[in-house]
Amino acid sequence: MTGSRPVALTGTDAAGWQVSSTDTDPGRLSHRETIFTIGNGNLSLRGSLEEGHPQELAGSFMHRVWDDMPVHATELACLPRWWGLDLWLDGRRVREEEGASGRQVLDLRSGLLAREFAWPADADAELAVRHERFISLVEPHGAMLRTTVRLAGGEADLRVRVGASMHVENTGLLHWRLVGQSASEDGITLVTVTRATGIPVAVVVRTTVSQPAAFTPGDADGAPSGDYRLRLRAGEPVEIVRSVGIVPGLDTELPLALAREVSERLGGLGWASALAASGAAWGQVWADSDLEIDGDPEAQLAVRFNLFQLVCAAPRFTEDASIGAKGLSGYGYRHHVFWDTESFMLPFFTFTQPDVARNMLAYRHRRLAGARAKAAAGGFAGAQFPWESAGTGQEVTPPWLEDPADPASRVRIWTGDLELHITADIALAVMLYWRATGDDEFLRREGAELLLDGARYWASRAEPDDAGGFHYRDVIGPDEYHEHVDDNAYTNAVAAWHLSTAERVLVWLERTVPGRAAALAASLGIDAAERERWARVAAGIVRGRVEGGVIEQFAGYFDLGDVDLARLRNPSRSASMQSLLGIEGVQHTRTIKQPDVLMLAFQLPRLFDQESLRANVAYYDVRTDHEHGSSLGPAVSAAVAARAGEPATAYTHFLRAARADLEDVRGNASDGIHGASAGGLWQAVVFGFAGLTLTRDGWEVHPALPPEWTRLKFTFRHRGARHVVELP
């Protein structure tokens, strides 16, 4: 990346392990907060400034700490502010100023975020400030922060204020009530509880200062603090280290005691040792999952950055959470879990960190009750998974949202009602996990139930016709520019796959653990008649028109007006085609938001031979709003184009996904990391350019690398064994 871009590959580290920024424009602060998010799979912190800023979109989140909110039903509550630190020099507030020299650097290898800036103390002296932070990858509830201040000349009075504050908001909404607090030289403590769900969270901040300082406690309600005052002299830098424990009542009956224990343990280790322990854990993550790309520094950095963000958000310490569409990095989609997780993010973990992948699938199994309730509410059997899931597994997709173009109007959101394919997407993820890991125990205990109850839903949802066929009418496929369509090719095909696969899994259960098979069939009400219906529906689901090898996306799609290619492919276009044509207008064209038929080729490639794959890529790729449609699309387009033997086209799409957050190409990175794009980027490299394919006997690769890449090396796991692939 060039120096003119907001972030850059820095130094001489050609391997590409650092993301940095020298931008101090407050108008782009929320973008920097997103890309400098750090986390450990349980706790996260956006790259917010220690001293705060009026234009910040600060946030720290923890899995499972949900609280109610209007419209979107629920969201993760921004944790009390545990990262804040304020400085005064001779009574003047020290802040990073716009246009001043400053730099922020995220070391992907260790998870350490550093920020440094110079502040004019007076005409003859300058104050150098360096803030560092990391969230421990071995301590689920722990983080450390270190601030070093150095005066270039003379001396001055330094005041340091540390503390914790419950006075935080989720973009305007308050989630916390005060339970208790204290402030002393032994530490700052704050205990709060979420307003609706009643989840207590305890925060303990333990501070050490490298020079003797006078301490004064602060007791503002909901914001306990401690002031340290000392004399700062040139040549005598001062170091302030904070050890933080953040514990929810979900994990213990005594969250304050555990938070205190965590902060004391980290403080006892000290900054260097605690960072080294966390860094060693990151080292193991990278040993299991790194992608090495030679010849393309931008691609190398982008891939590592996106994988880092996935690891920061993945639930490595619990089976009761998954990854929301924006990970743990922002407020977009209110941390709800979509198909983004299973279809785009989970394969990375399946092939590199299978224990984490199993946790994510367990999250779905634990929420079967919510899926069953959704199916029953629609008058269907089995389990229909919600389009948006949160704490309980109930559907939390808002049915109406404010129209951004006209705040006085509302827009009907149909995805929660009509985008059915997520139930099969979860089944696809279950089977990919099983094929890759050989985890028979998971399939017997949890995976089979997900598959079988999902099959019951598909069988009951299918509508018969007079000719003996079956339809899924009034649905939305992956292409959300077209609503209320019949017989979407992707939906129909994955439903048929799901029904057939459920039968095969049940036969496998009957052969390997007949007692479990019988018990599961009895509890779900699966008898011979039910299984016969699965077979009839799977065989009878209608297949749409095919013209010149091109599969019609849904019934009537070929009859729509074609796209305005001059407008769609206009490089100066800055809005989506839906915005330009309107919600109704775009539905009368063949313009699509993201791959739909091509998503089918991506998920079930065996349905396409090479000739039909190329025909569908040629037809649908040009009609897709790659630039301003869905961020889910470019990585899939890259993988499918690579499989179709078009590496140059694939690389163009790959770069769109690679730049989604680092360069904020869609203008919405402030909402949080595009998690599906991040996971899709790994799939584009491994399944697309490298062509990794699982076979009956193991695996094989069919590489089609971009011409810019001179070498690709990656590691993955297959059935317990670790494999390293190096291409060409």
XYZ file of C-alpha atoms in Angstrom:
728
model
C 0.000 0.000 0.000
C 1.253 3.471 -0.745
C 1.878 6.173 1.814
C -1.043 8.222 0.509
C -3.535 5.677 1.790
C -4.990 5.860 5.327
C -3.050 2.772 6.442
C 0.204 1.319 5.290
C 2.651 -1.529 5.449
C 5.415 0.050 7.512
C 9.116 -0.254 8.037
C 11.233 -2.782 6.207
C 9.269 -5.808 7.345
C 8.573 -7.336 3.932
C 6.572 -10.127 5.537
C 3.823 -7.614 6.311
C 3.008 -7.805 10.000
C 2.215 -4.179 10.834
C -0.718 -1.914 10.063
C -0.050 1.736 10.778
C -1.525 5.178 10.361
C -0.231 8.710 10.717
C -3.685 10.167 10.099
C -4.984 12.428 12.876
C -8.046 13.768 11.045
C -10.991 13.404 13.484
C -13.315 12.940 10.525
C -11.709 9.540 9.941
C -11.312 8.605 13.587
C -14.114 6.032 13.589
C -12.490 4.226 10.651
C -9.205 4.045 12.540
C -11.039 2.829 15.633
C -12.358 -0.098 13.593
C -9.126 -1.190 11.954
C -7.162 -0.877 15.186
C -9.575 -3.133 17.099
C -7.872 -5.736 19.272
C -9.355 -8.721 21.088
C -8.919 -12.259 22.386
C -12.090 -14.061 21.310
C -13.959 -12.968 24.417
C -13.134 -9.310 25.025
C -12.459 -6.586 22.458
C -11.557 -2.921 22.298
C -11.863 -0.623 19.325
C -8.851 1.542 18.561
C -10.314 4.407 20.580
C -8.061 7.089 22.045
C -7.130 6.792 25.715
C -8.036 10.442 26.306
C -11.268 10.188 24.312
C -12.497 12.470 21.537
C -15.803 14.225 20.819
C -16.066 12.412 17.463
C -15.148 8.967 18.715
C -17.281 5.873 18.260
C -15.619 4.097 21.144
C -16.501 0.586 22.143
C -15.393 -2.461 24.056
C -17.467 -5.637 23.854
C -17.647 -9.057 25.447
C -19.423 -12.124 24.117
C -22.814 -12.900 25.723
C -23.259 -9.549 27.497
C -26.533 -8.795 25.695
C -29.036 -6.136 26.641
C -32.369 -5.091 25.157
C -32.704 -2.207 22.713
C -35.477 -0.749 20.553
C -36.041 -1.909 16.964
C -33.093 -4.346 16.824
C -34.302 -6.207 19.957
C -30.878 -6.744 21.517
C -27.201 -5.890 21.223
C -23.943 -6.417 23.044
C -23.610 -3.624 25.581
C -20.503 -1.482 25.290
C -18.540 -2.326 28.413
C -17.761 0.343 31.012
C -14.805 2.429 29.883
C -11.762 0.626 31.282
C -9.163 1.985 28.869
C -9.336 5.719 29.640
C -6.348 7.736 30.829
C -6.005 11.520 31.025
C -2.833 13.593 31.280
C -2.192 17.189 32.340
C 1.150 18.969 32.147
C 1.408 22.084 34.297
C -2.388 22.157 34.341
C -2.807 21.901 30.565
C -4.729 18.930 29.138
C -2.600 16.716 26.904
C -4.405 15.544 23.772
C -3.408 14.313 20.352
C -4.096 17.267 18.069
C -5.201 17.237 14.454
C -2.283 17.727 12.134
C 0.279 17.010 14.856
C 2.906 14.335 14.403
C 1.494 11.031 15.568
C 1.450 7.373 14.661
C -0.641 4.332 15.472
C 0.761 0.840 14.848
C -0.912 -2.551 15.206
C 1.465 -5.501 15.368
C -0.532 -8.428 14.005
C 2.054 -10.921 15.160
C 1.632 -10.146 18.867
C -1.687 -8.255 19.099
C 0.034 -5.147 20.504
C -1.420 -1.745 19.572
C 0.783 1.308 20.078
C 0.075 5.012 19.618
C 2.566 7.806 20.008
C 2.429 11.540 19.497
C 4.369 14.667 20.360
C 2.750 17.483 22.337
C 4.196 20.996 22.678
C 4.835 21.458 26.389
C 6.211 24.967 25.865
C 8.374 26.869 23.428
C 11.504 25.002 24.449
C 10.280 21.514 25.269
C 8.131 18.779 23.808
C 6.279 15.973 25.566
C 6.504 12.565 23.937
C 3.551 10.290 24.756
C 3.374 6.602 23.930
C 0.303 4.483 24.683
C 0.406 0.674 24.309
C -2.288 -1.918 24.906
C -2.978 -5.601 24.428
C -5.790 -7.955 25.357
C -4.417 -11.223 26.634
C -4.980 -14.247 24.426
C -4.428 -16.517 27.449
C -6.434 -14.558 30.046
C -10.053 -14.408 28.801
C -10.966 -11.474 31.057
C -7.682 -9.581 31.071
C -5.925 -6.699 29.369
C -2.948 -4.449 30.023
C -2.152 -0.873 29.050
C 1.119 1.009 29.330
C 1.671 4.743 28.927
C 5.146 6.278 28.784
C 5.689 10.045 28.906
C 9.012 11.740 28.296
C 9.869 15.437 28.512
C 12.454 16.693 26.032
C 13.709 19.504 28.257
C 13.162 21.213 31.565
C 10.623 19.950 34.105
C 6.892 20.205 34.776
C 4.097 18.970 37.010
C 2.430 15.840 35.641
C -1.066 14.777 36.580
C -2.328 11.337 35.557
C -5.946 10.260 35.991
C -6.912 6.611 35.615
C -10.250 4.992 36.273
C -13.336 3.252 34.953
C -16.658 4.688 33.871
C -20.112 3.268 33.281
C -21.120 6.458 31.454
C -20.742 4.945 28.006
C -23.322 4.551 25.295
C -24.200 2.302 22.382
C -24.693 5.042 19.795
C -27.009 6.916 22.132
C -28.449 4.073 24.218
C -27.443 3.570 27.871
C -27.187 0.006 29.140
C -25.752 0.202 32.664
C -26.947 0.719 36.225
C -24.489 1.222 39.068
C -24.055 -1.505 41.701
C -20.907 -0.396 43.506
C -17.488 1.219 43.172
C -14.288 2.066 45.018
C -11.025 3.899 44.413
C -7.758 3.418 46.255
C -4.066 2.879 45.555
C -4.860 -0.854 45.506
C -7.045 -0.366 42.466
C -10.175 1.084 40.916
C -13.271 -1.120 41.060
C -16.616 -0.700 39.356
C -19.580 -3.086 39.359
C -22.516 -2.436 37.042
C -25.510 -4.385 35.757
C -27.265 -4.291 32.393
C -30.584 -2.492 32.599
C -32.864 -5.119 31.027
C -31.081 -8.474 31.103
C -29.582 -8.031 34.577
C -26.051 -9.187 33.730
C -23.521 -7.866 36.257
C -20.056 -6.884 35.054
C -17.127 -6.076 37.322
C -14.124 -3.995 36.264
C -10.898 -3.729 38.233
C -8.040 -1.448 37.160
C -4.747 -1.885 39.030
C -2.166 0.853 38.362
C 1.592 1.094 38.926
C 3.624 4.251 38.334
C 7.374 4.044 37.818
C 8.138 7.066 40.032
C 6.771 8.069 43.444
C 3.496 9.955 43.043
C 0.846 11.458 45.302
C -2.474 9.634 44.984
C -5.955 11.162 45.300
C -9.100 9.034 44.854
C -12.100 10.253 42.853
C -15.617 9.124 43.742
C -17.919 10.456 41.005
C -20.935 8.130 40.778
C -20.335 5.475 38.148
C -16.828 6.783 37.424
C -14.336 5.942 40.171
C -10.851 7.257 39.462
C -7.432 7.916 40.898
C -5.158 10.921 40.373
C -1.388 10.531 40.461
C 0.714 13.717 40.712
C 4.476 13.945 40.331
C 7.278 16.098 38.991
C 8.364 15.193 35.466
C 11.952 15.979 34.523
C 13.812 15.710 31.238
C 15.686 12.442 30.960
C 13.437 10.738 33.530
C 10.523 9.116 31.641
C 7.485 8.027 33.614
C 5.731 4.732 32.916
C 2.132 4.037 33.946
C 1.039 0.403 33.668
C -2.559 -0.692 34.164
C -3.644 -4.290 34.653
C -7.352 -4.749 33.981
C -9.834 -7.495 34.798
C -13.334 -7.407 33.250
C -15.640 -10.231 34.355
C -19.378 -10.785 33.752
C -21.634 -12.545 36.202
C -22.229 -15.102 33.444
C -18.862 -16.690 34.279
C -18.878 -16.673 38.069
C -21.075 -15.894 41.050
C -18.366 -13.500 42.278
C -17.373 -11.367 39.279
C -15.634 -8.683 41.361
C -13.446 -11.240 43.107
C -12.445 -12.819 39.804
C -11.820 -9.424 38.168
C -9.550 -8.493 41.065
C -7.765 -11.845 40.759
C -7.208 -11.345 37.012
C -5.839 -7.815 37.441
C -3.534 -8.926 40.250
C -2.297 -11.904 38.257
C -1.446 -9.743 35.240
C 0.117 -7.100 37.456
C 2.183 -9.742 39.201
C 3.487 -10.994 35.893
C 4.398 -7.505 34.800
C 4.061 -5.918 31.386
C 6.857 -7.790 29.617
C 5.981 -11.269 30.878
C 2.239 -10.881 30.349
C 2.801 -9.579 26.811
C 5.202 -12.434 26.091
C 2.666 -15.032 27.254
C -0.066 -13.529 25.097
C 2.360 -13.178 22.197
C 3.281 -16.854 22.463
C -0.394 -17.763 22.142
C -0.640 -15.534 19.073
C 2.454 -17.281 17.744
C 0.629 -20.616 17.921
C -2.398 -19.127 16.146
C -0.188 -17.893 13.320
C 1.680 -21.210 13.146
C -1.686 -22.878 12.559
C -3.247 -20.342 10.210
C -0.810 -17.950 8.542
C -0.880 -17.390 4.797
C 2.441 -16.379 3.236
C 2.224 -14.499 -0.059
C 5.387 -13.437 -1.879
C 5.430 -10.746 -4.538
C 2.388 -8.803 -3.313
C 2.899 -6.860 -0.046
C -0.620 -5.417 -0.142
C -2.213 -8.863 -0.378
C 0.066 -10.210 2.352
C -0.828 -7.471 4.813
C -4.538 -7.514 3.977
C -4.908 -11.254 4.469
C -3.099 -11.230 7.808
C -5.068 -8.211 8.991
C -8.384 -9.854 8.175
C -7.413 -13.141 9.817
C -6.286 -11.213 12.900
C -9.695 -9.591 13.175
C -11.446 -12.961 12.851
C -9.342 -14.427 15.659
C -10.049 -11.374 17.833
C -13.787 -12.071 17.545
C -13.952 -15.885 17.504
C -15.355 -17.496 20.700
C -12.335 -19.508 21.799
C -13.403 -19.665 25.468
C -17.110 -20.548 25.214
C -19.607 -22.671 23.295
C -22.314 -20.112 23.936
C -21.310 -17.444 21.412
C -20.533 -16.996 17.751
C -19.253 -14.173 15.538
C -21.561 -11.359 14.525
C -21.440 -9.782 11.096
C -19.057 -7.084 12.382
C -17.176 -9.327 14.766
C -16.505 -7.568 18.052
C -15.286 -4.413 16.321
C -18.273 -2.093 16.015
C -21.979 -1.403 16.273
C -23.041 -2.465 12.774
C -25.929 -4.977 12.772
C -25.879 -4.823 16.569
C -23.574 -7.871 16.834
C -26.241 -10.210 15.434
C -25.177 -13.505 13.861
C -26.101 -14.063 10.189
C -25.220 -16.652 7.552
C -22.007 -14.633 7.275
C -20.689 -16.778 10.120
C -21.233 -20.291 8.786
C -20.768 -19.601 5.071
C -17.886 -17.134 5.165
C -16.045 -17.079 8.500
C -16.354 -20.571 9.920
C -14.416 -22.462 7.192
C -11.230 -20.605 8.184
C -11.554 -21.971 11.715
C -12.661 -25.408 10.544
C -9.378 -25.840 8.678
C -7.040 -24.037 11.095
C -8.541 -23.974 14.616
C -11.222 -26.685 14.702
C -11.888 -26.305 18.435
C -13.053 -22.748 17.790
C -15.168 -23.909 14.843
C -16.846 -26.482 17.060
C -17.695 -23.760 19.592
C -19.374 -21.752 16.844
C -21.448 -24.723 15.691
C -22.326 -25.521 19.300
C -23.772 -22.009 19.542
C -26.327 -22.997 16.883
C -27.148 -26.292 18.570
C -27.738 -24.537 21.888
C -30.267 -22.305 20.124
C -32.354 -24.982 18.447
C -35.297 -23.991 20.629
C -35.351 -20.564 18.988
C -35.182 -22.106 15.519
C -38.011 -24.492 16.343
C -40.107 -21.615 17.653
C -39.561 -19.697 14.406
C -40.625 -22.683 12.301
C -43.708 -23.272 14.447
C -44.686 -19.593 14.259
C -44.784 -19.939 10.483
C -46.816 -23.133 10.657
C -43.931 -25.460 9.786
C -42.200 -28.422 11.388
C -38.594 -28.737 12.445
C -36.115 -25.937 12.929
C -35.935 -22.777 10.834
C -32.923 -20.769 11.890
C -33.415 -17.018 12.222
C -31.845 -14.686 9.712
C -30.424 -12.700 12.645
C -29.612 -14.483 15.894
C -28.338 -13.131 19.203
C -28.471 -14.397 22.779
C -31.553 -16.620 22.738
C -31.682 -17.838 19.154
C -35.011 -16.105 18.519
C -35.429 -14.104 15.316
C -34.152 -10.565 15.935
C -34.255 -9.157 12.409
C -36.069 -5.812 12.652
C -39.187 -5.923 10.421
C -39.003 -2.177 9.787
C -36.166 0.340 9.618
C -36.002 4.057 9.032
C -35.471 4.983 5.382
C -32.033 6.677 5.254
C -33.204 8.779 2.312
C -36.367 9.901 4.118
C -36.333 9.643 7.938
C -40.089 10.195 8.000
C -40.611 6.889 6.158
C -39.935 3.300 7.085
C -38.600 0.466 4.954
C -39.944 -3.062 5.330
C -37.142 -5.544 6.003
C -38.138 -8.903 4.543
C -34.999 -10.950 5.187
C -36.207 -12.296 8.541
C -39.384 -13.547 6.858
C -38.133 -14.752 3.502
C -34.385 -15.474 3.436
C -34.686 -19.156 4.228
C -31.387 -20.525 2.983
C -29.563 -19.916 6.274
C -30.950 -23.216 7.641
C -29.167 -25.121 4.879
C -26.081 -22.909 5.176
C -25.684 -24.077 8.762
C -26.060 -27.690 7.608
C -23.388 -27.108 4.942
C -21.050 -25.800 7.639
C -21.740 -28.830 9.837
C -20.873 -31.244 7.053
C -17.766 -29.338 5.979
C -16.577 -29.382 9.584
C -17.201 -33.125 9.829
C -15.489 -33.913 6.524
C -12.475 -31.783 7.439
C -12.081 -32.926 11.053
C -13.551 -36.420 11.224
C -15.199 -35.371 14.496
C -17.737 -38.202 14.708
C -18.641 -37.350 18.293
C -19.813 -33.873 17.294
C -21.938 -35.228 14.456
C -23.555 -37.808 16.733
C -24.240 -35.467 19.635
C -25.009 -32.135 17.996
C -24.498 -31.973 14.235
C -27.015 -34.674 13.351
C -29.787 -32.975 15.313
C -29.103 -29.692 13.496
C -29.305 -31.475 10.153
C -32.348 -33.622 10.869
C -34.512 -30.919 12.364
C -33.545 -28.586 9.531
C -34.626 -31.245 7.039
C -38.011 -31.465 8.733
C -38.422 -27.744 8.132
C -37.509 -27.940 4.442
C -39.908 -30.845 3.889
C -42.807 -28.999 5.513
C -42.043 -25.665 3.804
C -42.012 -27.114 0.253
C -45.146 -26.355 -1.779
C -46.366 -29.146 -4.119
C -47.695 -28.546 -7.613
C -50.106 -30.617 -9.688
C -47.264 -32.262 -11.617
C -45.639 -33.732 -8.530
C -42.964 -31.088 -8.207
C -42.121 -28.946 -5.176
C -41.425 -25.225 -4.894
C -40.124 -22.670 -2.430
C -42.147 -19.599 -3.274
C -41.929 -16.046 -1.962
C -38.313 -16.165 -0.840
C -35.134 -14.083 -0.962
C -31.940 -15.692 -2.185
C -28.412 -14.442 -1.508
C -29.123 -11.611 -3.981
C -31.153 -9.266 -1.795
C -31.863 -6.822 -4.620
C -34.704 -9.201 -5.572
C -37.377 -9.939 -2.958
C -40.501 -12.131 -3.082
C -39.166 -14.432 -5.785
C -40.158 -18.021 -6.540
C -37.806 -20.964 -6.921
C -34.543 -19.199 -6.278
C -31.906 -21.533 -7.717
C -29.622 -21.305 -4.687
C -32.407 -21.857 -2.146
C -33.890 -24.785 -4.049
C -30.538 -26.497 -4.556
C -29.335 -26.201 -0.964
C -32.724 -27.370 0.314
C -32.511 -30.476 -1.893
C -28.942 -31.056 -0.725
C -30.005 -30.657 2.912
C -32.842 -33.173 2.628
C -30.672 -35.782 0.901
C -27.785 -35.261 3.304
C -30.019 -35.571 6.366
C -31.142 -38.995 5.168
C -27.528 -40.097 4.640
C -26.546 -38.862 8.111
C -29.476 -40.718 9.683
C -28.440 -43.931 7.892
C -24.878 -43.384 9.157
C -26.191 -42.951 12.701
C -28.269 -46.130 12.434
C -25.192 -48.019 11.319
C -22.714 -46.616 13.871
C -24.797 -45.756 16.949
C -28.273 -47.266 16.496
C -29.377 -46.297 19.984
C -28.640 -42.628 19.354
C -30.349 -42.815 15.959
C -33.498 -44.304 17.456
C -33.606 -41.822 20.326
C -33.078 -38.853 18.035
C -35.691 -40.024 15.537
C -38.181 -40.552 18.337
C -37.583 -37.159 19.926
C -37.920 -35.359 16.580
C -40.853 -37.401 15.315
C -38.991 -38.830 12.318
C -40.677 -41.989 11.067
C -40.708 -43.855 7.753
C -43.340 -41.529 6.296
C -41.253 -38.470 7.173
C -38.155 -39.925 5.547
C -40.120 -40.874 2.455
C -41.316 -37.268 2.200
C -37.722 -36.050 2.427
C -36.850 -38.216 -0.554
C -39.890 -37.093 -2.581
C -39.301 -33.418 -1.915
C -35.556 -33.625 -2.590
C -36.191 -35.373 -5.914
C -39.124 -33.151 -6.851
C -37.767 -29.662 -6.110
C -38.029 -27.867 -9.411
C -34.945 -26.864 -11.344
C -35.200 -23.568 -13.176
C -34.529 -22.741 -16.785
C -31.063 -23.203 -18.210
C -30.078 -21.225 -21.318
C -26.692 -21.757 -22.869
C -25.538 -23.434 -19.689
C -26.636 -20.459 -17.564
C -28.940 -21.304 -14.648
C -31.807 -18.856 -14.184
C -31.413 -17.205 -10.783
C -35.133 -17.476 -10.024
C -38.353 -18.018 -11.935
C -38.759 -15.095 -14.326
C -35.293 -13.615 -13.879
C -34.450 -14.001 -17.581
C -37.612 -12.042 -18.442
C -36.483 -8.929 -16.565
C -34.909 -5.939 -18.256
C -31.164 -6.285 -18.549
C -28.738 -4.146 -16.583
C -27.540 -0.708 -17.604
C -23.925 -1.803 -18.010
C -22.640 1.721 -18.604
C -24.056 2.777 -15.260
C -23.240 -0.412 -13.365
C -19.618 -0.513 -14.502
C -19.068 3.247 -14.242
C -15.911 3.580 -12.083
C -17.063 6.950 -10.712
C -20.299 5.512 -9.301
C -20.408 6.063 -5.523
C -23.769 4.522 -4.594
C -25.314 1.067 -4.869
C -27.545 0.269 -7.803
C -30.409 -0.179 -5.358
C -29.873 3.390 -4.149
C -29.748 4.689 -7.712
C -32.734 2.723 -9.054
C -34.770 2.417 -5.865
C -35.844 -0.699 -3.978
C -38.629 -1.387 -6.471
C -36.785 -0.241 -9.559
C -33.774 -2.499 -9.170
C -36.046 -5.553 -8.855
C -37.217 -5.057 -12.432
C -33.667 -5.463 -13.753
C -31.168 -8.310 -13.807
C -28.758 -6.280 -11.653
C -27.782 -8.354 -8.621
C -26.387 -7.363 -5.246
C -23.994 -10.292 -4.833
C -23.307 -13.749 -6.273
C -26.377 -15.968 -6.079
C -26.100 -18.710 -8.687
C -22.332 -18.289 -8.344
C -22.676 -18.708 -4.586
C -24.206 -22.081 -5.387
C -21.157 -22.887 -7.513
C -19.006 -21.853 -4.572
C -20.882 -23.930 -1.975
C -21.747 -26.994 -4.085
C -19.198 -27.035 -6.915
C -20.066 -30.610 -7.886
C -23.281 -29.269 -9.455
C -21.223 -27.502 -12.153
C -18.840 -28.883 -14.722
C -16.106 -26.575 -15.984
C -18.082 -25.506 -19.046
C -21.214 -24.564 -17.114
C -19.128 -22.843 -14.435
C -17.506 -20.624 -17.046
C -20.847 -19.865 -18.664
C -22.406 -18.795 -15.365
C -19.357 -16.741 -14.366
C -19.425 -14.938 -17.714
C -23.135 -14.192 -17.420
C -23.541 -13.224 -13.769
C -20.190 -11.602 -12.987
C -20.835 -8.628 -15.246
C -24.352 -8.154 -13.789
C -23.195 -7.995 -10.151
C -22.844 -4.784 -8.163
C -19.379 -5.701 -6.952
C -18.444 -2.189 -5.914
C -21.404 -1.068 -3.808
C -23.611 -4.130 -3.424
C -22.812 -6.616 -0.667
C -19.360 -6.853 0.907
C -19.936 -10.621 0.980
C -19.662 -10.839 -2.785
C -16.121 -9.963 -3.940
C -14.333 -12.807 -2.139
C -16.804 -15.353 -3.522
C -16.478 -13.848 -6.992
C -12.709 -14.159 -6.636
C -12.832 -17.822 -5.621
C -15.283 -18.812 -8.364
C -13.415 -16.898 -11.069
C -10.191 -18.601 -10.027
C -11.865 -22.003 -10.310
C -13.181 -21.008 -13.715
C -9.623 -20.384 -14.892
C -9.734 -16.577 -14.798
C -7.049 -15.573 -12.271
C -6.857 -11.943 -13.478
C -10.592 -11.407 -12.920
C -10.317 -13.271 -9.639
C -7.512 -10.993 -8.480
C -9.567 -7.871 -9.225
C -12.340 -9.196 -7.006
C -9.814 -10.286 -4.376
C -8.494 -6.736 -4.089
C -12.020 -5.400 -3.495
C -12.344 -7.726 -0.523
C -8.799 -7.029 0.663
C -9.405 -3.267 0.734
C -12.887 -3.341 2.261
C -11.728 -2.199 5.688
C -8.110 -1.110 5.393
C -9.024 1.411 2.713
C -12.705 1.765 3.622
C -13.669 1.378 -0.037
C -17.374 1.194 0.821
C -17.325 4.124 3.210
C -18.848 2.177 6.120
C -15.878 0.618 7.920
C -16.727 2.784 10.930
C -19.571 0.293 11.599
C -17.024 -2.462 12.198
C -14.983 -5.054 10.354
C -16.689 -6.752 7.386
C -16.430 -10.203 8.953
C -17.789 -12.162 5.994
C -15.361 -10.438 3.665
C -12.528 -11.257 6.074
C -13.418 -14.955 6.130
C -14.157 -14.971 2.429
C -10.687 -13.584 1.739
C -9.116 -16.709 3.268
C -11.441 -18.900 1.210
C -10.598 -16.959 -1.957
C -6.920 -17.747 -1.403
C -7.192 -21.342 -0.175
C -10.239 -22.670 -2.038
C -9.923 -20.333 -5.029
C -6.316 -19.532 -5.949
C -4.830 -22.646 -4.316
C -7.808 -24.809 -5.280
C -7.846 -26.864 -2.074
C -10.489 -29.571 -2.446
C -11.475 -32.398 -0.125
C -11.801 -35.799 -1.784
C -12.910 -39.255 -0.696
C -9.282 -40.183 -0.123
C -8.062 -36.930 1.401
C -7.398 -33.627 -0.329
C -5.801 -32.098 -3.388
C -4.944 -28.666 -4.766
C -5.559 -27.133 -8.199
C -3.633 -23.851 -8.136
C -4.429 -20.821 -10.275
C -2.363 -18.088 -8.637
C -2.498 -14.440 -9.663
C 0.502 -13.492 -11.822
C 1.639 -11.040 -9.123
C 2.213 -13.854 -6.619
C 5.547 -15.664 -6.770
C 4.819 -18.000 -3.857
C 1.885 -19.013 -1.664
C 2.286 -21.036 1.506
C -0.470 -22.002 3.915
C -1.188 -24.464 6.705
C -4.400 -26.363 7.333
C -5.656 -29.324 9.323
C -7.411 -32.350 7.911
C -8.701 -35.127 10.141
C -6.279 -34.299 12.931
C -3.180 -33.989 10.759
C -1.385 -30.721 10.032
C -0.497 -30.065 6.404
C 1.647 -27.361 4.812
C 1.131 -26.427 1.162
C 3.643 -24.344 -0.745
C 2.919 -23.153 -4.290
C 4.015 -23.025 -7.021
